[in-house]
Short mmCIF file of C-alpha atoms in Angstrom, two decimals:
data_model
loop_
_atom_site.label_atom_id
_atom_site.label_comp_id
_atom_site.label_asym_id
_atom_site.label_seq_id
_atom_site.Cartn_x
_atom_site.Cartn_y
_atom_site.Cartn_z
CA UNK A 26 16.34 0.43 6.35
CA UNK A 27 14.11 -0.15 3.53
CA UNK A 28 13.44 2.68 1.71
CA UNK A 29 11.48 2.90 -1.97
CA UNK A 30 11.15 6.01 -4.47
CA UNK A 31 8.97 7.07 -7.40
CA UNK A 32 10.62 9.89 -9.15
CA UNK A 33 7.34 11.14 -10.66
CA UNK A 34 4.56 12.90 -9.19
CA UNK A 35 2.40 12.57 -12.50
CA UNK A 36 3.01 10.84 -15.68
CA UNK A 37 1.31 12.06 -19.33
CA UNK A 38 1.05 9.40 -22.02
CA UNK A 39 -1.15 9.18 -25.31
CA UNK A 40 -4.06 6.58 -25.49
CA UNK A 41 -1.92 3.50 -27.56
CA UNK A 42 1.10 4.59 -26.61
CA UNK A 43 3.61 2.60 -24.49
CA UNK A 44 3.96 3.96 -20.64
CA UNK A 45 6.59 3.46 -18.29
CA UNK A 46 6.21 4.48 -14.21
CA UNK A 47 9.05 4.02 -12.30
CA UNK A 48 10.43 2.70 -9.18
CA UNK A 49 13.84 2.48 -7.36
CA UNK A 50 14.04 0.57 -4.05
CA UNK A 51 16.61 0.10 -1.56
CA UNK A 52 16.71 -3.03 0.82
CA UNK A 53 19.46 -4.93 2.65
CA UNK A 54 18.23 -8.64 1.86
CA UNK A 55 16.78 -9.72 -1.18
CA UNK A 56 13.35 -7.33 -2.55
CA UNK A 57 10.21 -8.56 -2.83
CA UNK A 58 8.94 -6.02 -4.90
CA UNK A 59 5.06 -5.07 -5.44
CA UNK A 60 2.82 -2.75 -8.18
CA UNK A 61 -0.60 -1.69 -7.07
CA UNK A 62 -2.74 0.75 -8.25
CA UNK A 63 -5.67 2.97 -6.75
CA UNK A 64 -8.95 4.71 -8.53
CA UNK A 65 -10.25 7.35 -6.82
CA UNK A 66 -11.80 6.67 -3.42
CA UNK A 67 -11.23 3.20 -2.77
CA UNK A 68 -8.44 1.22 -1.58
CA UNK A 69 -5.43 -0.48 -3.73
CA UNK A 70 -5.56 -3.39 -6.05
CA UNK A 71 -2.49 -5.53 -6.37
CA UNK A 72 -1.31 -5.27 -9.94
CA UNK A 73 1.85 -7.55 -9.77
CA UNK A 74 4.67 -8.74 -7.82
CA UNK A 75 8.24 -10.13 -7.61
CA UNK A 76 9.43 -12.15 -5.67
CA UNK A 77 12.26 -14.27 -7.13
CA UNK A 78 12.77 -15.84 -11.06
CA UNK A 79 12.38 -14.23 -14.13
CA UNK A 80 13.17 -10.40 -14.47
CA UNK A 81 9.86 -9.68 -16.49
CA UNK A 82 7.41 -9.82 -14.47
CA UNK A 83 3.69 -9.80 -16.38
CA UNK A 84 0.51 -9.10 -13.85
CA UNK A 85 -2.96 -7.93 -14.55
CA UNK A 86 -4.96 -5.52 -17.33
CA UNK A 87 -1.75 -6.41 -19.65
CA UNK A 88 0.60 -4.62 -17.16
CA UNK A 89 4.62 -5.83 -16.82
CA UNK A 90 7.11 -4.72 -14.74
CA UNK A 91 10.92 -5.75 -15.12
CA UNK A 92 13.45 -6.16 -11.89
CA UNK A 93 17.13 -4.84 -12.62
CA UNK A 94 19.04 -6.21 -10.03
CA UNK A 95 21.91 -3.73 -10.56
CA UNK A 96 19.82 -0.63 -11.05
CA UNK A 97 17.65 -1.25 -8.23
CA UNK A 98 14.87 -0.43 -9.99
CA UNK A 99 11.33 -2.44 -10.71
CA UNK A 100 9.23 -0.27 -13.87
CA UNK A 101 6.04 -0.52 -14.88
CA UNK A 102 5.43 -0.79 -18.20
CA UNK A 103 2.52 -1.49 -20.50
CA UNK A 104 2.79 -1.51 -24.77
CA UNK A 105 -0.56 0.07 -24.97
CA UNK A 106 -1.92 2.59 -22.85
CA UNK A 107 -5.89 3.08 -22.58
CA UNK A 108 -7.77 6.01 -21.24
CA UNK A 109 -8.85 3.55 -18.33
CA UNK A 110 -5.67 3.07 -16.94
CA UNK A 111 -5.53 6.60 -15.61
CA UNK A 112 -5.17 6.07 -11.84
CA UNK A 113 -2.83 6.25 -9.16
CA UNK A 114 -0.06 3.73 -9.28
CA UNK A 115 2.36 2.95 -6.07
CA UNK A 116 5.11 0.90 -6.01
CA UNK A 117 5.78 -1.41 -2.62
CA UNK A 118 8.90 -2.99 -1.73
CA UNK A 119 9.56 -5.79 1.67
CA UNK A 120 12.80 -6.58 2.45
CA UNK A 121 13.14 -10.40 2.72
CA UNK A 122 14.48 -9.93 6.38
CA UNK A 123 11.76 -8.36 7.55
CA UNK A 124 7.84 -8.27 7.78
CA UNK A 125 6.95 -4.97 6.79
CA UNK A 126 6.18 -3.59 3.60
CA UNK A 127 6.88 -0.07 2.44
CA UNK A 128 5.37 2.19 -0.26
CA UNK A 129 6.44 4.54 -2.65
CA UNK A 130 4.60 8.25 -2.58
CA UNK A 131 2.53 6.96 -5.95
CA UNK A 132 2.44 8.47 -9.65
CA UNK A 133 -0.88 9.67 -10.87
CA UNK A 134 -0.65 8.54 -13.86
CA UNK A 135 -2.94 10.07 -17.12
CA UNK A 136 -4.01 8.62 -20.28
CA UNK A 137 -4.59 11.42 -23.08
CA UNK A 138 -7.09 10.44 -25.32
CA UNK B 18 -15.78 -13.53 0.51
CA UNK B 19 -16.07 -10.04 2.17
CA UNK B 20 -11.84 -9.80 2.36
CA UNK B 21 -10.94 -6.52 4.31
CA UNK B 22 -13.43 -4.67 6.16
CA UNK B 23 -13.00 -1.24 7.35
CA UNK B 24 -15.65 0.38 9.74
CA UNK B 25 -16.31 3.44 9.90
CA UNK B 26 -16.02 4.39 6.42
CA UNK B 27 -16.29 8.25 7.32
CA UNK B 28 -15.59 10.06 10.95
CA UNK B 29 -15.34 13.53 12.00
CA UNK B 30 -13.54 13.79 15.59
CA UNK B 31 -13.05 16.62 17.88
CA UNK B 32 -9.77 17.24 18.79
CA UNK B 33 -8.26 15.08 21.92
CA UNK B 34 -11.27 12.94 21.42
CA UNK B 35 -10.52 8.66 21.16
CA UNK B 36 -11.86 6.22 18.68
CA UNK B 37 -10.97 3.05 17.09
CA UNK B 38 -10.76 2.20 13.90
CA UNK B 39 -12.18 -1.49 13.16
CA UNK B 40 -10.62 -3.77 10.85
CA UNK B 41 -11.75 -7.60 9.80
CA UNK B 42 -10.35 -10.10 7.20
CA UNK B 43 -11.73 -13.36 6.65
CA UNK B 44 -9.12 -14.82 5.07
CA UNK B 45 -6.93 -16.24 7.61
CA UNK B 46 -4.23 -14.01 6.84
CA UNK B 47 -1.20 -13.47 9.37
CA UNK B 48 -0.38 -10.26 8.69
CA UNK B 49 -1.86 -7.49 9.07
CA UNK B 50 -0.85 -3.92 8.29
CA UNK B 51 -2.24 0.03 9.13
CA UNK B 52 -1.23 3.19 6.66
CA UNK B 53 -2.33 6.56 6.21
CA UNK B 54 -2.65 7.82 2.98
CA UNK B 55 -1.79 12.00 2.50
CA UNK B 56 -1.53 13.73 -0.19
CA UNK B 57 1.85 13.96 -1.71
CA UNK B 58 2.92 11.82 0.69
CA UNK B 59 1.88 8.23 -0.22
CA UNK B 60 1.34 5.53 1.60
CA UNK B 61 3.04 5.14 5.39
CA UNK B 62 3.13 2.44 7.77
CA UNK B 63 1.80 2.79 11.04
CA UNK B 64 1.76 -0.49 12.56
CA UNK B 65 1.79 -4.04 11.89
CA UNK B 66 1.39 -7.37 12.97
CA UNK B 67 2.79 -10.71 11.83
CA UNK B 68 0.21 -12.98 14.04
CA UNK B 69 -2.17 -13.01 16.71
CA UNK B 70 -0.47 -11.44 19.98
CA UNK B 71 2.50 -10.03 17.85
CA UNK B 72 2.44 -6.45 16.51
CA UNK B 73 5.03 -3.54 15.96
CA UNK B 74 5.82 0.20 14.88
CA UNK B 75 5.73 1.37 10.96
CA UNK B 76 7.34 4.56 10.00
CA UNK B 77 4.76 6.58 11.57
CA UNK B 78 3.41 5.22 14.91
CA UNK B 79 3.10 7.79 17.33
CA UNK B 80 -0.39 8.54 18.25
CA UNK B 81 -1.27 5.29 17.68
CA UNK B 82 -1.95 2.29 19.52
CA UNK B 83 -3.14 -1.52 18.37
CA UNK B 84 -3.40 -4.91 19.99
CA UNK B 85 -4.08 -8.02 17.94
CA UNK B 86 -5.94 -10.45 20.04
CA UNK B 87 -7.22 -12.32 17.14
CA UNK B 88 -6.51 -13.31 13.75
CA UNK B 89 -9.23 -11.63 12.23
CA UNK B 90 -9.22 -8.39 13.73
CA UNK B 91 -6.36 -5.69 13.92
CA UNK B 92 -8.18 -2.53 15.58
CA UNK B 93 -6.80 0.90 15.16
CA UNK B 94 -6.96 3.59 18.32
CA UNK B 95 -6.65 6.84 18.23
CA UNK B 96 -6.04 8.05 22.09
CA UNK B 97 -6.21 11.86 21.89
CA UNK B 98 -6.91 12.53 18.10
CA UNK B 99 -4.97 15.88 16.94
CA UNK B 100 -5.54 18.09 13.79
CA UNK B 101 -2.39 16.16 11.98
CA UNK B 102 -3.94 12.80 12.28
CA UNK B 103 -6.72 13.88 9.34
CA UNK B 104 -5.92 11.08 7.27
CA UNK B 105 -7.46 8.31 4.78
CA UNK B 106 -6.34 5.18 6.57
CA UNK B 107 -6.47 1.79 4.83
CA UNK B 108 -6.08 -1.30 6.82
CA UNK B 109 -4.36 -4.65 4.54
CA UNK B 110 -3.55 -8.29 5.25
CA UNK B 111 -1.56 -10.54 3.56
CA UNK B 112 -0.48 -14.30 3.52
CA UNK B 113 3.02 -15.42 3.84
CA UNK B 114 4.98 -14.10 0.67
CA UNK B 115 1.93 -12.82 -0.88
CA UNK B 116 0.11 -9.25 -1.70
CA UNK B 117 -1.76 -7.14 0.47
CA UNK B 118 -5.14 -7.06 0.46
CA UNK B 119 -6.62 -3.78 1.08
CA UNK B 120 -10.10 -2.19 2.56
CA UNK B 121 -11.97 0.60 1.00
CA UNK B 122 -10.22 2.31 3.40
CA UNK B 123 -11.48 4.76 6.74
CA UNK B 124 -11.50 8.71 5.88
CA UNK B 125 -10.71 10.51 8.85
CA UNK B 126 -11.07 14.10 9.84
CA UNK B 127 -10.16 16.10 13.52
CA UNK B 128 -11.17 19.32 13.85
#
């Protein structure tokens, strides 16, 4: 079964500092591994995704996320934070055998000005 | 384009009442894909469906029911709603190896 975890209910970070939100995922085929991210009452916005190639992944508002293959794991990273990327952040993963795509429990994520 | 559209955007429900949720991309997209959002506990799959006539169970199904007799449309139905099924529930479709899209989502409360 497909399964994916983000270790972090919350994550504090200085405005212009670099952030990290993580992600581990398990699957039994190959991942096809997502990043959205959620403001508050309305639905998610796809951020980024990986499906196969490079490791570094780059996606939208200056976002990245990089796939380790032998960790399992798919981070979120940005160099700069800004007080508008305060949000909720989830992490999806599909395995490539099957149609269905799960999510991660989210990070709420907080930019300190 | 109008992408996902969820109706209602609000409901209050008695308990063992029914309802449907609505759901309508114009898009063209294959899939299509029901989760309830809950605090602490993310995002969970109810049900999906990879094409017209073809759906099956998420993580979370029971309660539920769907039917996807178009490609547009991927209703939601509640048949006896209980207290636990207070929910925000956000319908999403998707094209073959691509993202979801997602509605503004349905916020759902049984009393």
């Amino acid at each position: 079964a497909q399964s994916v975890a983000q270790p972090e209910d919350q994550v504090n970070v200085a405005e212009g500092n670099p952030l990290t939100v993580k992600c581990t995922y398990s699957v039994s085929g190959n991942p096809y591994l997502f990043w959205y991210v959620q403001y508050p009452n309305r639905g998610l916005q796809f951020l980024l995704k990986y499906i196969t190639g490079d490791n570094l992944v780059k996606g939208s508002y200056g976002f990245e996320a990089e796939f380790n293959k032998s960790q399992t794991s798919f981070h979120l990273k940005k160099p700069s934070a800004l007080v508008s990327d305060s949000a909720l952040y989830f992490c999806a993963v599909r395995d490539s055998t099957y149609d269905k795509i799960i999510f991660g429990k989210g990070t709420r994520l907080h930019i300190l000005p | 384009n109008a992408g996902v559209t969820q109706t209602p955007k609000f409901q209050v429900l008695k308990t063992g009442q029914s309802m449907t949720l609505q759901c309508a991309q114009d898009m063209n997209h294959e899939y299509m894909s029901w989760y309830r959002q809950d605090p602490g506990m993310g995002l969970r799959l109810i049900h999906y469906s990879v094409g017209a006539g073809i759906t099956d169970q998420g993580e979370v199904p029971n309660g539920y029911n769907v039917s996807r007799s178009t490609t547009e449309d991927f209703p939601l139905r509640l048949l006896s709603a209980a207290p636990s099924q207070t929910s925000v529930y956000f319908c999403a479709s998707r094209g073959v190896n691509q993202p979801q899209h997602f509605g503004d989502g349905t916020r759902l409360s049984i009393l």
